[in-house]
Short mmCIF file of C-alpha atoms in Angstrom, two decimals:
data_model
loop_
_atom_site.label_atom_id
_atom_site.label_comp_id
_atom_site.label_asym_id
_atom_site.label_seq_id
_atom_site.Cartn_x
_atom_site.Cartn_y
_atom_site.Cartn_z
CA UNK A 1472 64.07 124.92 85.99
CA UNK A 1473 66.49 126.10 83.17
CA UNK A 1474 70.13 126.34 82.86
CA UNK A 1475 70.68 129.92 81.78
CA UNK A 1476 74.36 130.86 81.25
CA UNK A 1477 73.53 133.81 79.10
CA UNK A 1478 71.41 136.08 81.83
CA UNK A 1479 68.42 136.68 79.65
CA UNK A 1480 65.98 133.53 80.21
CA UNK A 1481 66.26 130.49 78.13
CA UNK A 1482 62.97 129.22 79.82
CA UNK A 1483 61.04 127.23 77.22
CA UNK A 1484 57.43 125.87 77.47
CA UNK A 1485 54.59 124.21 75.25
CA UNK A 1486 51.48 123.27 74.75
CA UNK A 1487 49.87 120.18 73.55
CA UNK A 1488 46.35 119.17 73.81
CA UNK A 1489 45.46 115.33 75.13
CA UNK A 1490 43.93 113.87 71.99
CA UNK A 1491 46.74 115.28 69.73
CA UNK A 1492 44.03 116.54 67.49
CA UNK A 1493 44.38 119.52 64.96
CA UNK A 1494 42.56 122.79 65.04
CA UNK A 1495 43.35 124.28 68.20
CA UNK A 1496 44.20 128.07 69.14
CA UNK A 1497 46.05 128.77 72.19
CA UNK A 1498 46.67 131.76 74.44
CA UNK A 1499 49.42 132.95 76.89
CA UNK A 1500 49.63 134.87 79.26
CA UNK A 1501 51.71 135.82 82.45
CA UNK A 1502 51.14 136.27 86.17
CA UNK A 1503 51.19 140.10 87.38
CA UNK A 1504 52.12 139.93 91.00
CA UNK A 1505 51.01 143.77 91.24
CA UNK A 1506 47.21 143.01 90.08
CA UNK A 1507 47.24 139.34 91.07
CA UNK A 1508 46.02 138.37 88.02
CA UNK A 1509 46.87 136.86 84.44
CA UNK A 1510 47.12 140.12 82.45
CA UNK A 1511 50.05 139.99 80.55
CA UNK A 1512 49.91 138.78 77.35
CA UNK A 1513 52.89 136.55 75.54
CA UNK A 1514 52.94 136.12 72.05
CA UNK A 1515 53.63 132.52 70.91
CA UNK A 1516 54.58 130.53 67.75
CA UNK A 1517 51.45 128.05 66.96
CA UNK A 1518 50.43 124.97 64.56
CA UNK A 1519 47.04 123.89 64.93
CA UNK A 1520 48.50 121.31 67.42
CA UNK A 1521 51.16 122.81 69.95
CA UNK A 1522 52.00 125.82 70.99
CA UNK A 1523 55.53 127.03 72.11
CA UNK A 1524 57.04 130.21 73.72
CA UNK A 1525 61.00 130.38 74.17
CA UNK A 1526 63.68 132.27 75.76
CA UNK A 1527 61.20 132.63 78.62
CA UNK A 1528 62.51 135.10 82.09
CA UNK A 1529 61.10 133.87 85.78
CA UNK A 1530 57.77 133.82 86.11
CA UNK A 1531 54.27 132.27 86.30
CA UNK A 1532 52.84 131.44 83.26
CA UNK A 1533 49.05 130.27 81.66
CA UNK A 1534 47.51 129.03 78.93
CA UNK A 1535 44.14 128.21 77.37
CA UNK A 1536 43.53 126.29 74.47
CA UNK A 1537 40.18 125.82 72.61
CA UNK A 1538 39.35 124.00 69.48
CA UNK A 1539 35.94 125.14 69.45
CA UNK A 1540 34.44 122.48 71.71
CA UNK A 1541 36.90 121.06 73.99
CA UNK A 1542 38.93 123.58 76.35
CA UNK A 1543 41.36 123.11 78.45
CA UNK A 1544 44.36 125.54 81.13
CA UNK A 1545 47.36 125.14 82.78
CA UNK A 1546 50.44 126.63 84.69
CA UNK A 1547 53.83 126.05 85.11
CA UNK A 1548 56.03 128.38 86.64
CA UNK A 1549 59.65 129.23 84.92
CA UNK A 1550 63.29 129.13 87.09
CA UNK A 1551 66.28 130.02 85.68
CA UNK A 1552 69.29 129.01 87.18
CA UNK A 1553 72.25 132.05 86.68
CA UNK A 1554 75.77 130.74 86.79
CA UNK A 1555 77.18 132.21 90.14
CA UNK A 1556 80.78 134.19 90.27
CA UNK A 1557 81.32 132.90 93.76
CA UNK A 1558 84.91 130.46 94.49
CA UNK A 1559 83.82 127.78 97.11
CA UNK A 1560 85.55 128.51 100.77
CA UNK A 1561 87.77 126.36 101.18
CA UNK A 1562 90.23 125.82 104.20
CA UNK A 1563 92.50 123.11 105.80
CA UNK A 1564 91.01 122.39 109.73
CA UNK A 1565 93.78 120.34 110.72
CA UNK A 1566 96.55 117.27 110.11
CA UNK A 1567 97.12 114.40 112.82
CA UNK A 1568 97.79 110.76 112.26
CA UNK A 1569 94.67 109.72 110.45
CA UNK A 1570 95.13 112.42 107.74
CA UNK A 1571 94.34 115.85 106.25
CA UNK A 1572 90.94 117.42 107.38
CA UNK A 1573 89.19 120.63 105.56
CA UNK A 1574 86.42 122.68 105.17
CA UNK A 1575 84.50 123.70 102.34
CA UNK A 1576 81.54 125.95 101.86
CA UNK A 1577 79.60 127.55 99.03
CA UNK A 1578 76.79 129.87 98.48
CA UNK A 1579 73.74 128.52 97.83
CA UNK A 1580 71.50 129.73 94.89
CA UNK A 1581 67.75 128.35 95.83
CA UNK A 1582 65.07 128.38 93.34
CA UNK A 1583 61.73 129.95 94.66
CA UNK A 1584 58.50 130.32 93.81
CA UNK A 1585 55.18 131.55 94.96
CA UNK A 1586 51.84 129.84 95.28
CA UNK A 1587 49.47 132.10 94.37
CA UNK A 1588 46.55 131.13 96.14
CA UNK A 1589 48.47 130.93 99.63
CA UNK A 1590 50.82 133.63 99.02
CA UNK A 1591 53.57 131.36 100.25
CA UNK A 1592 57.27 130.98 99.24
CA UNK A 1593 58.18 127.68 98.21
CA UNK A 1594 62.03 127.17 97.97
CA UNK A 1595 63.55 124.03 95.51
CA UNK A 1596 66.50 121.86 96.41
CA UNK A 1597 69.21 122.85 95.40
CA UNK A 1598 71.74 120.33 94.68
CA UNK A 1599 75.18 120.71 94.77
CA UNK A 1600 78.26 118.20 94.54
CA UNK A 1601 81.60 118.91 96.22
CA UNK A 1602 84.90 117.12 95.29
CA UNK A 1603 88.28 117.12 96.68
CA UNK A 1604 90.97 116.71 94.58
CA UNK A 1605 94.54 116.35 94.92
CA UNK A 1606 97.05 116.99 92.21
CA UNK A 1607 94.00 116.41 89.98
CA UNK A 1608 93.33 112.85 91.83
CA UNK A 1609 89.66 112.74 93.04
CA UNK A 1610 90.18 112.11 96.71
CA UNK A 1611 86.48 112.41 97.81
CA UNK A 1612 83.65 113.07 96.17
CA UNK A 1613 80.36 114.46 97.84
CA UNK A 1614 76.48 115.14 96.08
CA UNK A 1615 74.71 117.20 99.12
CA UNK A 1616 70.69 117.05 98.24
CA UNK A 1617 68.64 120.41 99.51
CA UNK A 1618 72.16 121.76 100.32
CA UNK A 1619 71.56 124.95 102.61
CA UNK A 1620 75.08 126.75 102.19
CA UNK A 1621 76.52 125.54 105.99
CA UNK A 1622 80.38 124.28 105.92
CA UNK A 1623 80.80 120.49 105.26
CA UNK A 1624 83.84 118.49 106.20
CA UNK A 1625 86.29 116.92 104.11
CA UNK A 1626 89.03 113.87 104.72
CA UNK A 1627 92.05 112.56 102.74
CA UNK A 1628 93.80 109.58 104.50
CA UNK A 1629 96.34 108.71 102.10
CA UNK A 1630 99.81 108.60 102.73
CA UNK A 1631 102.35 110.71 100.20
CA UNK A 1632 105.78 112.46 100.61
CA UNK A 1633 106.06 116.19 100.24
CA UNK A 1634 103.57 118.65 99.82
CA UNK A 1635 100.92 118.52 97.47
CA UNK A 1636 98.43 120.80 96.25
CA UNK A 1637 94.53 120.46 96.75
CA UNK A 1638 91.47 122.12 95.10
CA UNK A 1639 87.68 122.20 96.04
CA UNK A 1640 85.76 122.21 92.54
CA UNK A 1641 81.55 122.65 93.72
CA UNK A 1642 79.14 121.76 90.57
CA UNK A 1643 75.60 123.07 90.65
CA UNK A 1644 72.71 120.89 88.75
CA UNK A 1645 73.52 122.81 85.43
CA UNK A 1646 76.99 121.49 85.29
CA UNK A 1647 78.45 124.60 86.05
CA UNK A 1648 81.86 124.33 88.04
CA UNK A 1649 83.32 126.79 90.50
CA UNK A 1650 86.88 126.06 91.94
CA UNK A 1651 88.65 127.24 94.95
CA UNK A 1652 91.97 128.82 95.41
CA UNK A 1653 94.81 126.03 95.57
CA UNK A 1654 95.51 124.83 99.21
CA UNK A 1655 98.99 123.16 99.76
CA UNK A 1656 100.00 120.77 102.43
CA UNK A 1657 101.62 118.00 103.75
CA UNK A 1658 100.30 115.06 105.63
CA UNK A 1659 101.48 112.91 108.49
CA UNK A 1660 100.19 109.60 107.38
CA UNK A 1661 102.31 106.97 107.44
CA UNK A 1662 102.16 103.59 105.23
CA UNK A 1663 103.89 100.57 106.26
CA UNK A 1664 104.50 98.01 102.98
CA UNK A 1665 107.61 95.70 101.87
CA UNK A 1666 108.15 93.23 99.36
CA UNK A 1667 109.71 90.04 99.71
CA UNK A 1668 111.94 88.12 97.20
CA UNK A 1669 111.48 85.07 96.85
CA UNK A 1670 108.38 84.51 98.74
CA UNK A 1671 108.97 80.62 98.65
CA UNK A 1672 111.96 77.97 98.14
CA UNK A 1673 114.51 75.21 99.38
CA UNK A 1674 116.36 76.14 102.98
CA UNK A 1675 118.79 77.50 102.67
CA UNK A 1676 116.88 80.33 101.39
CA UNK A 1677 117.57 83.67 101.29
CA UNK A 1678 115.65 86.03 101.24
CA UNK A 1679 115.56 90.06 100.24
CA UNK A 1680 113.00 92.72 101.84
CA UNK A 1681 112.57 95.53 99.60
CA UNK A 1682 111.29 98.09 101.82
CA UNK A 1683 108.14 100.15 100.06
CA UNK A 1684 107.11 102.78 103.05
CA UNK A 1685 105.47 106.22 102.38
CA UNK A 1686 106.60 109.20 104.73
CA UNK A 1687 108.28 106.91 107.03
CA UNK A 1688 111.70 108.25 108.61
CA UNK A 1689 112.14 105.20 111.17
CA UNK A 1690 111.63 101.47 110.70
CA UNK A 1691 111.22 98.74 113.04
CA UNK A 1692 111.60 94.63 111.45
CA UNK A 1693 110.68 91.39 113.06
CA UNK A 1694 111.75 88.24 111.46
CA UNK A 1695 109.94 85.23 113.43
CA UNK A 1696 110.77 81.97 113.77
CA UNK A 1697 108.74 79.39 112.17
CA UNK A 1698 105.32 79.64 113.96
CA UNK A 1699 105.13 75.84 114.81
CA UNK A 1700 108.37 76.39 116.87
CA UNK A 1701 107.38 79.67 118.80
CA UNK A 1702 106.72 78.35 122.52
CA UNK A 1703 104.11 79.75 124.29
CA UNK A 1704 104.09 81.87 126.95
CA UNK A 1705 107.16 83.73 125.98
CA UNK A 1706 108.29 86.54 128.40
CA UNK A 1707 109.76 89.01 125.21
CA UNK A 1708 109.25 89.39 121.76
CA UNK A 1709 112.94 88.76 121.07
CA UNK A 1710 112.11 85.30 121.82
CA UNK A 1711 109.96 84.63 118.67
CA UNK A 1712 112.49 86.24 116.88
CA UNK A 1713 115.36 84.37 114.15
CA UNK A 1714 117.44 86.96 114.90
CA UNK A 1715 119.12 88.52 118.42
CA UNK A 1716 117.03 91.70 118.44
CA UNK A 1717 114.80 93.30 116.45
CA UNK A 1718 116.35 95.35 113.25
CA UNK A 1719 116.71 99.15 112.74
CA UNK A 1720 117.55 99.48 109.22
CA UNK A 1721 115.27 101.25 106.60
CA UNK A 1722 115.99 97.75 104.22
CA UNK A 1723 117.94 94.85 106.43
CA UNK A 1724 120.34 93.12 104.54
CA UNK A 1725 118.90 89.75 103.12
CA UNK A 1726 118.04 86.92 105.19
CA UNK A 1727 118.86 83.17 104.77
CA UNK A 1728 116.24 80.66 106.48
CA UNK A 1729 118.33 77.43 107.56
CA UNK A 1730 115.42 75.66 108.46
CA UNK A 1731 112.04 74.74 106.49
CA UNK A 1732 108.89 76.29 107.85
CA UNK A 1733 106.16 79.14 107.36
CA UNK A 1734 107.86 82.40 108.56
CA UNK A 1735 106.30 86.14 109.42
CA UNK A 1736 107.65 89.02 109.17
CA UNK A 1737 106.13 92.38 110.70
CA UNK A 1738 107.79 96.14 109.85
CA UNK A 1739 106.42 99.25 112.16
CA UNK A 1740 107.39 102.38 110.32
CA UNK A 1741 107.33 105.63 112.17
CA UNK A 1742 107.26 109.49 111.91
CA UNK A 1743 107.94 112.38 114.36
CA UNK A 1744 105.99 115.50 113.42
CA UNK A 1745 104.79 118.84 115.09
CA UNK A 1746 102.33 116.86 117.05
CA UNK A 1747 103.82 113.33 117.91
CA UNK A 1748 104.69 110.55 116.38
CA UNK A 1749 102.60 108.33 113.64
CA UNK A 1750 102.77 104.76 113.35
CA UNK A 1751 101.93 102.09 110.73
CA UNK A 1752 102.32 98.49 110.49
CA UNK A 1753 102.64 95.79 107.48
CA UNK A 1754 102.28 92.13 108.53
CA UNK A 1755 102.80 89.06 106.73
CA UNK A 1756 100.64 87.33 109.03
CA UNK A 1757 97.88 89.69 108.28
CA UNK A 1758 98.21 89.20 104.34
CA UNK A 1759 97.80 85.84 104.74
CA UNK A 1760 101.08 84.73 102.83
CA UNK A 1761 104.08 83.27 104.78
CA UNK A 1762 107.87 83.02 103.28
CA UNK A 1763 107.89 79.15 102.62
CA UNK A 1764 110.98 77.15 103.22
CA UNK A 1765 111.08 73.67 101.98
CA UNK A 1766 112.52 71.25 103.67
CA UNK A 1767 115.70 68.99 101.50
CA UNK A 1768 114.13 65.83 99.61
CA UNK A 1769 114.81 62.09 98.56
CA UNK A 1770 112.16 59.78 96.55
CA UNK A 1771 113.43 56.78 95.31
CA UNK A 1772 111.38 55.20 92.00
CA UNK A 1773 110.47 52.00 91.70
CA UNK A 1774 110.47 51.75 88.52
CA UNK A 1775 113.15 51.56 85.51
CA UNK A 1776 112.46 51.16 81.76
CA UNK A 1777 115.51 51.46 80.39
CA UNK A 1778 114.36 50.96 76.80
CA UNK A 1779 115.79 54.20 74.52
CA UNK A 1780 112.26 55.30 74.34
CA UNK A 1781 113.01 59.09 76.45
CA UNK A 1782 110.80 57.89 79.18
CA UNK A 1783 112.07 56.53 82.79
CA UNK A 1784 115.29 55.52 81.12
CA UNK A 1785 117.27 56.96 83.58
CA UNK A 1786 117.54 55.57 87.61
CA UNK A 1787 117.52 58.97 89.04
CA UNK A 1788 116.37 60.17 92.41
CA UNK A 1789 114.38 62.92 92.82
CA UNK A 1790 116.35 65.22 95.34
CA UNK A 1791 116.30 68.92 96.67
CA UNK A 1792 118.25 71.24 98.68
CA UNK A 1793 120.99 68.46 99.43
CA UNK A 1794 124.45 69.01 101.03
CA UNK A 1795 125.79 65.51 100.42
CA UNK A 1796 124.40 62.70 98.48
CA UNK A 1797 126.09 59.18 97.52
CA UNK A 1798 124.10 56.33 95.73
CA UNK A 1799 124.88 52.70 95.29
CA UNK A 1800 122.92 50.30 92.67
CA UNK A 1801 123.63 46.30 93.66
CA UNK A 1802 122.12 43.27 91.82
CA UNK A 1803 120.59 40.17 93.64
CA UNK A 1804 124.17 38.59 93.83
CA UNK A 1805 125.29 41.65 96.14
CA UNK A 1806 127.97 42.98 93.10
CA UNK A 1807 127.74 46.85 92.64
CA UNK A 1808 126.50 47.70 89.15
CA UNK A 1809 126.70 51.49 89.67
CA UNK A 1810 127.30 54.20 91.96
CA UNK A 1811 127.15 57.95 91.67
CA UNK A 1812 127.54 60.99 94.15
CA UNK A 1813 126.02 63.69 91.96
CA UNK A 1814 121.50 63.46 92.44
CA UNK A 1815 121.22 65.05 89.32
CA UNK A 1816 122.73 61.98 87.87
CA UNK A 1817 121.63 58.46 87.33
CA UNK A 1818 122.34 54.73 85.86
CA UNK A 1819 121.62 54.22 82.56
CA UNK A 1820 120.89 50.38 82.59
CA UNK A 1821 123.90 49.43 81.67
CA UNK A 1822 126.81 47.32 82.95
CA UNK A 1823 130.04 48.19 81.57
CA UNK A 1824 128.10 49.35 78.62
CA UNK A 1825 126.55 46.10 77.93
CA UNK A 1826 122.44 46.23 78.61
CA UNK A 1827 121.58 44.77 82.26
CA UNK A 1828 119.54 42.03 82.60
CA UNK A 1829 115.86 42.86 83.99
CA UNK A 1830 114.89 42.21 87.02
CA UNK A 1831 115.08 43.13 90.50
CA UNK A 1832 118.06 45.63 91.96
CA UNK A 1833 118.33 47.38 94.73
CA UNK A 1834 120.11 50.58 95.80
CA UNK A 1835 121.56 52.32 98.90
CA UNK A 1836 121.01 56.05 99.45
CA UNK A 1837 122.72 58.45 101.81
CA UNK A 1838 122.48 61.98 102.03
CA UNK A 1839 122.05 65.25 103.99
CA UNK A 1840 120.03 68.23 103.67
CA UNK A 1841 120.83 72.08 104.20
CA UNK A 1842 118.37 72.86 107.04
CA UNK A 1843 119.54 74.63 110.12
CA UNK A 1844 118.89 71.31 112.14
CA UNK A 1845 120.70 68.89 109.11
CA UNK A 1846 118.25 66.05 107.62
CA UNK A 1847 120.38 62.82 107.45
CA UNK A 1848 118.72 60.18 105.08
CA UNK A 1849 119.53 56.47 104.63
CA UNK A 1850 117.19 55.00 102.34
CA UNK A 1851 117.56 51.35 101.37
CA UNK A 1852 115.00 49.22 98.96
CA UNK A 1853 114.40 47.69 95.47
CA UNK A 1854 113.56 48.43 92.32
CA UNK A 1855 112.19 46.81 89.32
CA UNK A 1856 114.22 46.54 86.00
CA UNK A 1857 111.90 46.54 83.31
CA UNK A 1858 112.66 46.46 79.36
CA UNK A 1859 109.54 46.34 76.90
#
């Protein structure tokens, strides 16, 4: 089968014996349907080792080959495959929730030939691949084997604002393409999505949801409580819910977690069309990936080297998402060496700017965290003075 975009026969075919040996002569001819024989001869250009004919119409085609001992025949029949003029058919069935559907046929050129000796037809696959496009985005792509010219079904799910404009482009095994006229449409599709910044930090944290919906007129947000709190058995969703109801709002206004935890958060968007209304959901849950809200923090070292060498030589406590904090540093005597209300702050190992001795100390800690539910700590203990 040949590609044949001029309409004249580009069928090519040659001859080569087995051995590859020299010193052969060849002869063509074609099959004449109307005596049922091999009676018309083709001229051909020959070396003493092939033999080739070119720019070849349909037909059934023989040769013989002799170099004077050895002989040998053949056949091969020669297709050529005409570019059509034909636009695929190409329609929009319907829109609903799921998507856009359409239909898309095209008129089948199939290859035949003829076995001589049965006088049957014998038809080739023909092989066609259909592609739906929109706004020059691939949106499905279809190779149909032994395709027999019936209509065939096409889908596009995706979710987009507006109208946009669709083509059905059909390519036949020569490469040749063959578009449709330019359907239009919109879809009812609906894609729920937010982001949310930050996804993780100290309570209180707040926290922004950046709605990211597609084709969505109407939004629906649930903010849960920590899951580990949620009681089972509830009789309404509002009771899972941080807030007093369930929020409206295409983007609510940020949101400030008091208390640490793993939080959810669910948005239903919705869209009223010709033929009901279409829904879509985005869940945290579902993704995987809470909002995490740590809870405030005090560690106390053990530890002190005071010794100028920019390691441990400040008595800090490690602290986080504090409301109050006041510390008190008291030698073995009971006198206070040092006290300080601001955690990002520490002694320095010295005592009215003299070095301390080493040793053992001991401190007194007090504070309270920012969670909803405040975190009082009182942490009391010693520490070891050491100077290398």
């Amino acid at each position: 089968m040949f590609c044949d975009n001029v309409g004249s026969g580009v069928g090519e075919l040659k001859a080569v014996p087995n051995n590859g040996g020299a010193g052969w002569t060849f002869t063509w001819t074609k099959w004449d349907s109307g005596t049922g024989t091999f009676s018309v001869p083709i001229p051909s250009v020959d070396t003493s080792t092939e033999s080739i004919l070119t720019n070849l119409p349909d037909g059934l085609y023989k040769v013989e080959a002799t170099n004077g001992v050895n002989s040998f025949n053949d056949q091969a029949w020669v297709l050529n495959r005409l570019a059509s003029s034909h636009q695929p058919n190409f329609s929009l069935s319907r829109r609903d929730c799921e998507g856009i559907f359409f239909n898309s046929s095209f008129g089948a050129i199939q290859l035949k030939y003829q076995d001589i000796t049965t006088k049957d037809e014998i038809l080739l696959p023909a092989t066609y691949v259909f592609e739906l496009t929109r706004e020059g985005l691939s949106v499905q792509r279809t190779p149909l084997i032994d395709y027999d010219g019936s209509v065939k079904s096409f889908f596009d799910g995706e979710a987009f604002e507006g109208e946009r404009d669709y083509l059905m482009t059909v390519t036949d095994e020569c490469g040749n393409k063959y578009v449709s006229p330019m359907i239009s449409s919109e879809t009812y599709v609906i894609k729920a999505e937010f982001a949310v910044d930050p996804m993780a930090g100290e309570a209180p944290l707040e926290v922004a949801f950046n709605n990211k919906s597609v084709n969505a007129d109407d939004f629906e947000w649930f903010i849960y409580q920590d899951f580990d709190r949620i009681k089972t058995g509830l009789t309404s969703v509002e009771d899972s819910l941080l807030v007093d109801g369930i929020i409206t709002d295409k983007s609510p206004v940020p949101f400030t977690y008091l208390h640490p935890g793993n939080y959810f958060v669910k948005l239903i968007a919705s869209s009223e069309n010709v033929d009901g209304t279409c829904i879509d959901e985005y869940y945290l849950k579902d993704k995987g990936t809470p909002i995490v809200v740590d809870t405030s923090l005090v560690q106390v070292p053990n530890v002190f080297t005071p010794n100028g060498d920019g390691r441990n030589d400040i008595f800090r406590v490690k602290s986080q998402s504090l409301k109050s904090f006041s510390g008190t540093i008291i030698n073995r005597w009971g006198r206070v060496v040092f006290s300080w209300k601001n955690p990002d702050e520490g002694w320095n190992g010295k005592i009215n700017g003299k070095w301390a001795t080493p040793g053992t100390y001991f401190y007194v800690i007090t504070a309270t965290g920012r969670e909803e539910q405040k975190k009082k700590y009182t942490k009391k203990g010693s520490f070891m003075l050491i100077r290398k």
